[in-house]
PDB file of N, CA and C in Angstrom:
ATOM      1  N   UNK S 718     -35.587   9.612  -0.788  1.00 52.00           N
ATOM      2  CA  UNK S 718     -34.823   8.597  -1.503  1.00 52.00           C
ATOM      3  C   UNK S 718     -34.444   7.482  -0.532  1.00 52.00           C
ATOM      4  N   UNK S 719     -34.714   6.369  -0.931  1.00 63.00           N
ATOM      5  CA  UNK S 719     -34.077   4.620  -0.358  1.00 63.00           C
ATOM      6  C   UNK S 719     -32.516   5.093  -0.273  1.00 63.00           C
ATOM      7  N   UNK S 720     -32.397   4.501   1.114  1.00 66.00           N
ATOM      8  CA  UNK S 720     -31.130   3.611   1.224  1.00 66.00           C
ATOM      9  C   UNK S 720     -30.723   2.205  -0.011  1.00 66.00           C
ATOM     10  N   UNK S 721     -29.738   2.166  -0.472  1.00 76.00           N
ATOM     11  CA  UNK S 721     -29.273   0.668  -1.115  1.00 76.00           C
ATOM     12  C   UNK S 721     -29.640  -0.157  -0.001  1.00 76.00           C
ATOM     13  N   UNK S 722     -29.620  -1.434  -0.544  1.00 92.00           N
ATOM     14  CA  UNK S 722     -29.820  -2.529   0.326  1.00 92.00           C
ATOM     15  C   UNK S 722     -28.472  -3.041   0.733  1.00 92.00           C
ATOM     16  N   UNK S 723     -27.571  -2.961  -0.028  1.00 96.00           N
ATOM     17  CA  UNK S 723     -25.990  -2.901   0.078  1.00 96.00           C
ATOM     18  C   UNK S 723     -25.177  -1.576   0.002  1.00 96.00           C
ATOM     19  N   UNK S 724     -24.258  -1.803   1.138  1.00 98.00           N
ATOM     20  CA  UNK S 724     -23.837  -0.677   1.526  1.00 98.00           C
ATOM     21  C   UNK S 724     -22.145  -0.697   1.105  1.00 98.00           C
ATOM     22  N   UNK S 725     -21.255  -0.525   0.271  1.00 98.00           N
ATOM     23  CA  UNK S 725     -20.034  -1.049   0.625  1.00 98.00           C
ATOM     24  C   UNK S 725     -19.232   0.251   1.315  1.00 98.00           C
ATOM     25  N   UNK S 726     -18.301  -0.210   1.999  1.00 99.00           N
ATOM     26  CA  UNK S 726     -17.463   0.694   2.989  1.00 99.00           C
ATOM     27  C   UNK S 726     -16.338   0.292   2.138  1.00 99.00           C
ATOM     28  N   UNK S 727     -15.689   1.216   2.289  1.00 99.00           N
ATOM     29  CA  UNK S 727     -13.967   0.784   0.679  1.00 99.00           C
ATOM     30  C   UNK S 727     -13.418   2.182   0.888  1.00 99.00           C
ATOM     31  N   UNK S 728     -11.721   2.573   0.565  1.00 98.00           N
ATOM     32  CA  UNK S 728     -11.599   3.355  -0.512  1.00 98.00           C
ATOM     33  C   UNK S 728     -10.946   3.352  -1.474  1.00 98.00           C
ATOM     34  N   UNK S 729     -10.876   4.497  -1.891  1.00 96.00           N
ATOM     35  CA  UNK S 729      -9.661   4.436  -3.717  1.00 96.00           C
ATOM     36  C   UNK S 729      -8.528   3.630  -3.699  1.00 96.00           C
ATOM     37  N   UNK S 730      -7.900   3.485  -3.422  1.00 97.00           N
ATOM     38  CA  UNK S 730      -6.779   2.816  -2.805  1.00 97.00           C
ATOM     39  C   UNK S 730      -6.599   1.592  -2.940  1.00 97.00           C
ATOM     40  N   UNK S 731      -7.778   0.878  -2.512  1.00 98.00           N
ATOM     41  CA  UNK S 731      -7.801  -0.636  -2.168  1.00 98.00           C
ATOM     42  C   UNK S 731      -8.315  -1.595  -2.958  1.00 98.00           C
ATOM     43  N   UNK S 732      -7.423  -2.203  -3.830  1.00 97.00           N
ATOM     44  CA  UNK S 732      -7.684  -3.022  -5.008  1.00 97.00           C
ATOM     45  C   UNK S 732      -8.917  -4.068  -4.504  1.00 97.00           C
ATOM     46  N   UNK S 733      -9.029  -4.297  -3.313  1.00 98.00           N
ATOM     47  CA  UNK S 733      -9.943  -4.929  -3.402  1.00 98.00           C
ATOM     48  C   UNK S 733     -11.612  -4.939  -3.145  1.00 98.00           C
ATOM     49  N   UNK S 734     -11.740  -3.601  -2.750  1.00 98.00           N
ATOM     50  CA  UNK S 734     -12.535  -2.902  -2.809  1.00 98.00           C
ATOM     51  C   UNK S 734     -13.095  -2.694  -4.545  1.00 98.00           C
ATOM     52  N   UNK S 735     -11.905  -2.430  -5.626  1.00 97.00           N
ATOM     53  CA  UNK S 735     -11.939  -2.457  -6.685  1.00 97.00           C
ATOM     54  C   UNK S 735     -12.965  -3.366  -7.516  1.00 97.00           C
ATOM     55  N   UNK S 736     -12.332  -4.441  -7.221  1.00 98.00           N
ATOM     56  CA  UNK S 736     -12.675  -5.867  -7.538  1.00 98.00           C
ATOM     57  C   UNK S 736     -14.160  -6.231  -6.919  1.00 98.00           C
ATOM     58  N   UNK S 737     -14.763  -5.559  -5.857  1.00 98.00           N
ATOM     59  CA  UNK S 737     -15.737  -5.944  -5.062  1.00 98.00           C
ATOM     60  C   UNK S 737     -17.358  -5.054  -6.142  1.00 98.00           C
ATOM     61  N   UNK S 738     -15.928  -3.660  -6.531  1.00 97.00           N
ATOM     62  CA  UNK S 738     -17.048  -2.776  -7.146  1.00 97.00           C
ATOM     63  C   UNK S 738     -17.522  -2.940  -8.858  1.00 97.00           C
ATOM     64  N   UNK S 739     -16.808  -4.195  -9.351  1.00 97.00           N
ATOM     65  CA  UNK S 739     -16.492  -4.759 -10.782  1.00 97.00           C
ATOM     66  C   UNK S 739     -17.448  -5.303 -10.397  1.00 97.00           C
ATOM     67  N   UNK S 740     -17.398  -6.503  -9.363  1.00 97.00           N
ATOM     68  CA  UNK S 740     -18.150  -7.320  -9.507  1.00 97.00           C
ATOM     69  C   UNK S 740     -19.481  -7.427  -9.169  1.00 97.00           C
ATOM     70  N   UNK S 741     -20.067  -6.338  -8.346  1.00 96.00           N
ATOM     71  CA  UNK S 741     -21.505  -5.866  -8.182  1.00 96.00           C
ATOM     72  C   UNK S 741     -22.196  -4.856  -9.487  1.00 96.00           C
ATOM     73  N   UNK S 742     -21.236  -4.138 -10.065  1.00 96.00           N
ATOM     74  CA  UNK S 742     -21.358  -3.770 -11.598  1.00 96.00           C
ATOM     75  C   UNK S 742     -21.967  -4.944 -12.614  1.00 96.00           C
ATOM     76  N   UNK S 743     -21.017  -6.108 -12.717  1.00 95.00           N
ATOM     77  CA  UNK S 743     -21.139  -7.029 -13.707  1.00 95.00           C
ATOM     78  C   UNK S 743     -22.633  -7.606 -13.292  1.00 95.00           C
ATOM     79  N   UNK S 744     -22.775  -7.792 -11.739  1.00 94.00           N
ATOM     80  CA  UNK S 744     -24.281  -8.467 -11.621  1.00 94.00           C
ATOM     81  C   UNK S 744     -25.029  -7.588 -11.457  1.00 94.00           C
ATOM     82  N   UNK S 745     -24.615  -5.939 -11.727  1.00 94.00           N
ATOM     83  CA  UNK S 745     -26.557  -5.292 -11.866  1.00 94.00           C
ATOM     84  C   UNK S 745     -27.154  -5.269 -10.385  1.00 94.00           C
ATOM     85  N   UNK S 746     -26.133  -5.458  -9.299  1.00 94.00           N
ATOM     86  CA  UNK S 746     -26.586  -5.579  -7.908  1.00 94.00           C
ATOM     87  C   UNK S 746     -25.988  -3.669  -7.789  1.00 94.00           C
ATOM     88  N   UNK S 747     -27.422  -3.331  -6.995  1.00 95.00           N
ATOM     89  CA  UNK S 747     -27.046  -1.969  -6.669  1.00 95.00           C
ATOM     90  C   UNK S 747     -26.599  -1.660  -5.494  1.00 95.00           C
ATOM     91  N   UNK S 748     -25.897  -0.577  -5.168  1.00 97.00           N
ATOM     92  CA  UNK S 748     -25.072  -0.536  -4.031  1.00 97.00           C
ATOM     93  C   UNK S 748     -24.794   0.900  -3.736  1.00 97.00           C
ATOM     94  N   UNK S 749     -24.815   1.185  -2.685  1.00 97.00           N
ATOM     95  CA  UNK S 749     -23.835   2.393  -1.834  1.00 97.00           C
ATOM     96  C   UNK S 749     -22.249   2.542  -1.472  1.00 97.00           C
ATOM     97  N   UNK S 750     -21.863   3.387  -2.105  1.00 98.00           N
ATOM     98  CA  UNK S 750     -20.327   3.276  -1.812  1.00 98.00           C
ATOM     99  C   UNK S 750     -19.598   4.304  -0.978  1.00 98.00           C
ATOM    100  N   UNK S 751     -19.325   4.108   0.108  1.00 98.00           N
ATOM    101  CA  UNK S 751     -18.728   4.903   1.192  1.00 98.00           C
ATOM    102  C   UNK S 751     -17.539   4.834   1.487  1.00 98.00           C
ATOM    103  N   UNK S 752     -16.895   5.962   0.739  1.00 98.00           N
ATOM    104  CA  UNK S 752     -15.412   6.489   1.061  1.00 98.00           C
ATOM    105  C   UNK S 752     -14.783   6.481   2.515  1.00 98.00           C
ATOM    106  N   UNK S 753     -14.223   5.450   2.757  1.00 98.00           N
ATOM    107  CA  UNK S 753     -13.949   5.875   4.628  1.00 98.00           C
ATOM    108  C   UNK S 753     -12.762   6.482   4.591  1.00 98.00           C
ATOM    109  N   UNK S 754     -12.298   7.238   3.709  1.00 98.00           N
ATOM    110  CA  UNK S 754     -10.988   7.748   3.429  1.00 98.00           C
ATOM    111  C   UNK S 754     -11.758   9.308   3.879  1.00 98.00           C
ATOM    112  N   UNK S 755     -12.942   9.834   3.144  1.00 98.00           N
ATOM    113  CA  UNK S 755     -13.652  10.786   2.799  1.00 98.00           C
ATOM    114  C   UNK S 755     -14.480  11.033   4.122  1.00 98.00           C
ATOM    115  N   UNK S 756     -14.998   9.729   5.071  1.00 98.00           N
ATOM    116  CA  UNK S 756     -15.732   9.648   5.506  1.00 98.00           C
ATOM    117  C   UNK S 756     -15.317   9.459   7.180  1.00 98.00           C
ATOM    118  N   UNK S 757     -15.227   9.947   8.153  1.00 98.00           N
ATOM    119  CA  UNK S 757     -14.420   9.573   9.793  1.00 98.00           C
ATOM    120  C   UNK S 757     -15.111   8.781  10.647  1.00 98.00           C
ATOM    121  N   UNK S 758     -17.099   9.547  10.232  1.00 98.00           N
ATOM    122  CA  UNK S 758     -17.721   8.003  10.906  1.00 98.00           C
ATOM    123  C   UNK S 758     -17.905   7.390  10.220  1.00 98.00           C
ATOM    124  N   UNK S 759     -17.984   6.631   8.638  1.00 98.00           N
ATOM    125  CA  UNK S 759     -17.592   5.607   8.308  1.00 98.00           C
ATOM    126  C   UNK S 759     -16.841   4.950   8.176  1.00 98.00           C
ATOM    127  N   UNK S 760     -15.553   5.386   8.715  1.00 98.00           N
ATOM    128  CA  UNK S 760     -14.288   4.646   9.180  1.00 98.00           C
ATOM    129  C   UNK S 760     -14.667   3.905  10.219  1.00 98.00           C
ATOM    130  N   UNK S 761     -15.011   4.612  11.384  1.00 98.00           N
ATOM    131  CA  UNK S 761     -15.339   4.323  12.910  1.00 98.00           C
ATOM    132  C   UNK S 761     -16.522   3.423  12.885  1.00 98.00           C
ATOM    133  N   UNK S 762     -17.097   3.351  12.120  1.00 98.00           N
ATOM    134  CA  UNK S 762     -18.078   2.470  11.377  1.00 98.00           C
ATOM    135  C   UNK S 762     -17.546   0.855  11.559  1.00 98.00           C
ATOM    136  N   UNK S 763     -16.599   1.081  10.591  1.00 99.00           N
ATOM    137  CA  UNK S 763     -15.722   0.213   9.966  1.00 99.00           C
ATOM    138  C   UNK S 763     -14.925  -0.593  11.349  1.00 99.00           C
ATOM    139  N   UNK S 764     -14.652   0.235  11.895  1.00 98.00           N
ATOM    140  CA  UNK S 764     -13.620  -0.603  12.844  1.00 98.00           C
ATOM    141  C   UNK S 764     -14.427  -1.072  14.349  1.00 98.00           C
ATOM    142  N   UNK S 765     -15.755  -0.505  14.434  1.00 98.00           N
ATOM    143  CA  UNK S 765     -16.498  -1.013  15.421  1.00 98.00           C
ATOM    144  C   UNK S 765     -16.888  -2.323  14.417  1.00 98.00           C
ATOM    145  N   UNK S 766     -17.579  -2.274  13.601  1.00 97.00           N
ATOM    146  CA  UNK S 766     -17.964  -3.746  13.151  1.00 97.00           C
ATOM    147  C   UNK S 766     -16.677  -4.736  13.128  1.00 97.00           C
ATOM    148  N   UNK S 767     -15.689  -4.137  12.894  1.00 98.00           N
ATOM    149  CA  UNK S 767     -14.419  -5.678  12.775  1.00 98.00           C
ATOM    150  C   UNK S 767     -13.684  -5.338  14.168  1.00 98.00           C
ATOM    151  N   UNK S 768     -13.916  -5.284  15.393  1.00 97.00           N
ATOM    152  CA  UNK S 768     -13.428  -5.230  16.445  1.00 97.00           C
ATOM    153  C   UNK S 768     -11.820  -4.633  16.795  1.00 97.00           C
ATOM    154  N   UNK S 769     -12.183  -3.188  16.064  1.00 98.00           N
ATOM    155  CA  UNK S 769     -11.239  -2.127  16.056  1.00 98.00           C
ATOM    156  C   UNK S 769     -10.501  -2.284  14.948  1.00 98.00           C
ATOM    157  N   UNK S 770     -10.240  -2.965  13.983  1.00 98.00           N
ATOM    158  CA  UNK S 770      -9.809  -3.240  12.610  1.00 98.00           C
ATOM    159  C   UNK S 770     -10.485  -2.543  11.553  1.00 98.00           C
ATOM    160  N   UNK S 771      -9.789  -1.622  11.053  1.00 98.00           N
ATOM    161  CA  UNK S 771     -10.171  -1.042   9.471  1.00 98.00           C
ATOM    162  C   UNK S 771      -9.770  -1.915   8.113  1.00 98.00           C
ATOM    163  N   UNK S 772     -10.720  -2.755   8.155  1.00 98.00           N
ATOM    164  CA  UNK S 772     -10.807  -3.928   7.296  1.00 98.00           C
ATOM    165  C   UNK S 772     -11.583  -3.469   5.920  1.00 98.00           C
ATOM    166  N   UNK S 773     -11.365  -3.309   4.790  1.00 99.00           N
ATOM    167  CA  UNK S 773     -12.067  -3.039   3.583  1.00 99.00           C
ATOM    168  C   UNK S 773     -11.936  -4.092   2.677  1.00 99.00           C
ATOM    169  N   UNK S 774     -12.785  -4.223   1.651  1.00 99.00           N
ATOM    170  CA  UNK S 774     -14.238  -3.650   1.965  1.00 99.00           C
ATOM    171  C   UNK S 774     -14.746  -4.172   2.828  1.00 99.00           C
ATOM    172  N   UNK S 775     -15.828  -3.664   3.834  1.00 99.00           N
ATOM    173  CA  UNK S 775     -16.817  -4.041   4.864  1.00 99.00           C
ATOM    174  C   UNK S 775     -18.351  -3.781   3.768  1.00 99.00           C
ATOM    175  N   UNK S 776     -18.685  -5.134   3.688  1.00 98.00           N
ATOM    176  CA  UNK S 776     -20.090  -4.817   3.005  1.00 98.00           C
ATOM    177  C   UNK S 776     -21.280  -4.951   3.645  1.00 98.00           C
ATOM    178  N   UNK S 777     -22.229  -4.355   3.768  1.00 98.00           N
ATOM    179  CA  UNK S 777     -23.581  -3.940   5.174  1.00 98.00           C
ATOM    180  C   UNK S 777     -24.548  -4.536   4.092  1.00 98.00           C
ATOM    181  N   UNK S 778     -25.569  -5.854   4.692  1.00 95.00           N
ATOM    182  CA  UNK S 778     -26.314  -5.896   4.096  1.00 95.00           C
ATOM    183  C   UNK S 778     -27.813  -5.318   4.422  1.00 95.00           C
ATOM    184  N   UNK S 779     -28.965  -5.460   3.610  1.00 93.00           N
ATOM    185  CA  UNK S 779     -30.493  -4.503   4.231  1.00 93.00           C
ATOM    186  C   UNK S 779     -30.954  -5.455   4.923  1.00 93.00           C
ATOM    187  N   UNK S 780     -30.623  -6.809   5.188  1.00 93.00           N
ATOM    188  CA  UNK S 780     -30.876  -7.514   6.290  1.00 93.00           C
ATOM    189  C   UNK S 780     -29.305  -8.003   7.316  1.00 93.00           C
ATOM    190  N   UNK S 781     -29.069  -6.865   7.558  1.00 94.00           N
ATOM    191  CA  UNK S 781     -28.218  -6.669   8.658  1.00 94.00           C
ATOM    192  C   UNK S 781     -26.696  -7.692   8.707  1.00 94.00           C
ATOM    193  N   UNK S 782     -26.439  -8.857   7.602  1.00 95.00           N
ATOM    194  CA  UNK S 782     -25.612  -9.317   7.617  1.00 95.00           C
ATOM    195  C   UNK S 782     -24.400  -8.358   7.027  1.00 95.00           C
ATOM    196  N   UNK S 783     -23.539  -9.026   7.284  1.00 97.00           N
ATOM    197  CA  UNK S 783     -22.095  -8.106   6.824  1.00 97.00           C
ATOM    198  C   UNK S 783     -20.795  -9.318   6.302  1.00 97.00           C
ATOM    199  N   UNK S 784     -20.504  -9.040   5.114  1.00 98.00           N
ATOM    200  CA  UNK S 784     -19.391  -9.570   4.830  1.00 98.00           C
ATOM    201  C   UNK S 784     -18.137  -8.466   4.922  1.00 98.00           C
ATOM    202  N   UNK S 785     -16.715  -9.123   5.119  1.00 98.00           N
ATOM    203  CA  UNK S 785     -15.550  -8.207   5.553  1.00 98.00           C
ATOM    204  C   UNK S 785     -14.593  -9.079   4.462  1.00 98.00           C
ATOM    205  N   UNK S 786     -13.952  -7.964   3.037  1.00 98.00           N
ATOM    206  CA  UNK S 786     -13.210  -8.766   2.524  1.00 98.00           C
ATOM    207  C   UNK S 786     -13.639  -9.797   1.661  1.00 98.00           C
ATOM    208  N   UNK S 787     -14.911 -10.430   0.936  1.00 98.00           N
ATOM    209  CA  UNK S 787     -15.284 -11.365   0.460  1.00 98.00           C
ATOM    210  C   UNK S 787     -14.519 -11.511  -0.762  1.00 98.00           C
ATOM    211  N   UNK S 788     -14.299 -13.109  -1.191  1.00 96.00           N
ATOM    212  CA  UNK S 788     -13.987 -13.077  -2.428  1.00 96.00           C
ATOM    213  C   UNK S 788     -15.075 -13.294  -3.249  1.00 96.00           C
ATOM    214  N   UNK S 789     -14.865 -13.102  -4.711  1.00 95.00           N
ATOM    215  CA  UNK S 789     -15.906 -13.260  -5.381  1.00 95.00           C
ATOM    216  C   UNK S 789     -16.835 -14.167  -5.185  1.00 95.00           C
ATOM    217  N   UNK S 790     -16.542 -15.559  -5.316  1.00 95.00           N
ATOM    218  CA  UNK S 790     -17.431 -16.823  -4.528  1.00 95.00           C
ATOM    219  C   UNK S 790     -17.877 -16.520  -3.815  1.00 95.00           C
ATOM    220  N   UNK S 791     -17.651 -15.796  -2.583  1.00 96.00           N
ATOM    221  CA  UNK S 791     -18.476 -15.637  -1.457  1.00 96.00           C
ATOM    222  C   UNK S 791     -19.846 -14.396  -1.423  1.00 96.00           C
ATOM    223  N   UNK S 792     -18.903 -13.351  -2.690  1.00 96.00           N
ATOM    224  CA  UNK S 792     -19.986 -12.666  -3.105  1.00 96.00           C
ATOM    225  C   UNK S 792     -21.223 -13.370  -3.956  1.00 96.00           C
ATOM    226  N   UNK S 793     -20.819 -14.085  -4.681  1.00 94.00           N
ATOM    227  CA  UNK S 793     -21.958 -14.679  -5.607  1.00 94.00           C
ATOM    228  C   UNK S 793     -22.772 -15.714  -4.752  1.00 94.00           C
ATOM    229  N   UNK S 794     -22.529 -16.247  -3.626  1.00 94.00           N
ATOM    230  CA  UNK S 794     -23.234 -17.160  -3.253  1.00 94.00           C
ATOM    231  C   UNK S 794     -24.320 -16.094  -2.595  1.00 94.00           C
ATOM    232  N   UNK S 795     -23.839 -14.887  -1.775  1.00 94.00           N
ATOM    233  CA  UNK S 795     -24.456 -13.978  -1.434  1.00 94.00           C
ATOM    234  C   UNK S 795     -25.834 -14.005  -2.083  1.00 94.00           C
ATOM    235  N   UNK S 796     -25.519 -13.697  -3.593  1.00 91.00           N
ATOM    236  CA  UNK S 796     -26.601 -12.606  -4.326  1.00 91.00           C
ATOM    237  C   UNK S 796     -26.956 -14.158  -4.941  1.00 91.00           C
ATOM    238  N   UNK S 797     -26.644 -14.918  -5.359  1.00 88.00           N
ATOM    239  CA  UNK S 797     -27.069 -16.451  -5.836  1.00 88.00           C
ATOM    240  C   UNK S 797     -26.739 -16.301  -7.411  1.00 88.00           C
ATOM    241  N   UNK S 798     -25.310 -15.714  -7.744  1.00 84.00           N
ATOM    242  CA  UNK S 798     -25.107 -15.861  -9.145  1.00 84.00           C
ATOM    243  C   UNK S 798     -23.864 -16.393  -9.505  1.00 84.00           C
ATOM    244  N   UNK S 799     -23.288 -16.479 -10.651  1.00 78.00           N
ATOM    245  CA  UNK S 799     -22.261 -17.201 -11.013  1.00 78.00           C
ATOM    246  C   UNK S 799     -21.181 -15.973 -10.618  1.00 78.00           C
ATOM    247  N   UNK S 800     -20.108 -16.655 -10.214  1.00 70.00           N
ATOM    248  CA  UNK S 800     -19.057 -15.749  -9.770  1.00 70.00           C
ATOM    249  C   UNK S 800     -18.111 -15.517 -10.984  1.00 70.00           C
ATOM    250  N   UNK S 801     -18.243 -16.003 -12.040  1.00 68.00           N
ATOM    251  CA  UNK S 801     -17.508 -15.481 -13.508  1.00 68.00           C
ATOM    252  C   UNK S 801     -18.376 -14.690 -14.077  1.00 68.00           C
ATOM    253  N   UNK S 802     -19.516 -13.945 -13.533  1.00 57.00           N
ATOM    254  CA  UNK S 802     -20.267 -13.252 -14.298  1.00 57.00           C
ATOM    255  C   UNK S 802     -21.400 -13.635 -15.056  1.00 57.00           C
ATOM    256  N   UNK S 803     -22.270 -14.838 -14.678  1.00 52.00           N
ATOM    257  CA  UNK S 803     -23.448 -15.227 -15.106  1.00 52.00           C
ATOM    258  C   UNK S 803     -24.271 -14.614 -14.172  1.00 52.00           C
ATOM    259  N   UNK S 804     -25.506 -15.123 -14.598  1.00 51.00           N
ATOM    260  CA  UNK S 804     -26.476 -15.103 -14.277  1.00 51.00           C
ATOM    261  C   UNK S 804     -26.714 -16.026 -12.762  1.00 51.00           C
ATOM    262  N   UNK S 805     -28.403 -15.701 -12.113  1.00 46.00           N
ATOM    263  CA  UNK S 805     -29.001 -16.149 -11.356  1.00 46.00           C
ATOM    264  C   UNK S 805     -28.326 -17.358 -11.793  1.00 46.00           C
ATOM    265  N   UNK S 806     -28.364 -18.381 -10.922  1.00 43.00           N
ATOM    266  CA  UNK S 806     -27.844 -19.666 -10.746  1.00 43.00           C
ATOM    267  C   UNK S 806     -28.856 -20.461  -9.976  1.00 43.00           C
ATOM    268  N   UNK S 807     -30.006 -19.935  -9.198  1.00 43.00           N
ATOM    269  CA  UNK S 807     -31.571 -20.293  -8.825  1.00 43.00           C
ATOM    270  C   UNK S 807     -32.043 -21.306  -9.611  1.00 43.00           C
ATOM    271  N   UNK S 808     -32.480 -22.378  -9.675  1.00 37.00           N
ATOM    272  CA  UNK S 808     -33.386 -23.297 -10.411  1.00 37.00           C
ATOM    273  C   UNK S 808     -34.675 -22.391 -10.244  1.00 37.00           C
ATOM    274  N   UNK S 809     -35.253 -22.880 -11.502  1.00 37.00           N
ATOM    275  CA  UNK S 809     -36.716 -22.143 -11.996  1.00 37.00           C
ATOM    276  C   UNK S 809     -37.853 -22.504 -11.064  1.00 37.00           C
TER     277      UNK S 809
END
């Protein structure tokens, strides 16, 4: 089985992690979700990428970029869709 191409690091807890997992739902973008509550090296994960900071969500992309915390806008520019829940936003 594939790895996701997106990885999110989050846990229960963290509304905004919440909000991160709505909004990859609403766009049909698939994803990995890693409990760092559940998880000790994905904590340690977590705080080597934000320079000892356990920052959530930490999102891992399959080409190695990483967003920490994004708001929706920043997610949609990501994936290239409307951040109220449209569609591709790509010209044809």
């Amino acid at each position: 089985m594939n790895e996701p191409d997106v990885i999110v690091y989050a846990a229960d807890w963290c509304s905004d992690c919440w909000r991160t997992k709505r909004f990859l739902g609403e766009h049909q973008v698939e994803y990995g979700w890693v409990d760092i509550e559940q998880n000790p090296e994905a904590r340690a994960y977590v705080e080597r990428v934000n320079n000892g900071k356990c920052i959530i969500p930490t999102i891992v992309f399959g080409d190695g970029s990483i967003l920490v915390e994004p708001t929706n806008a920043e997610l949609a520019a990501k994936f290239a869709v409307d951040a109220d829940g449209g569609g591709n936003t790509s010209l044809p």
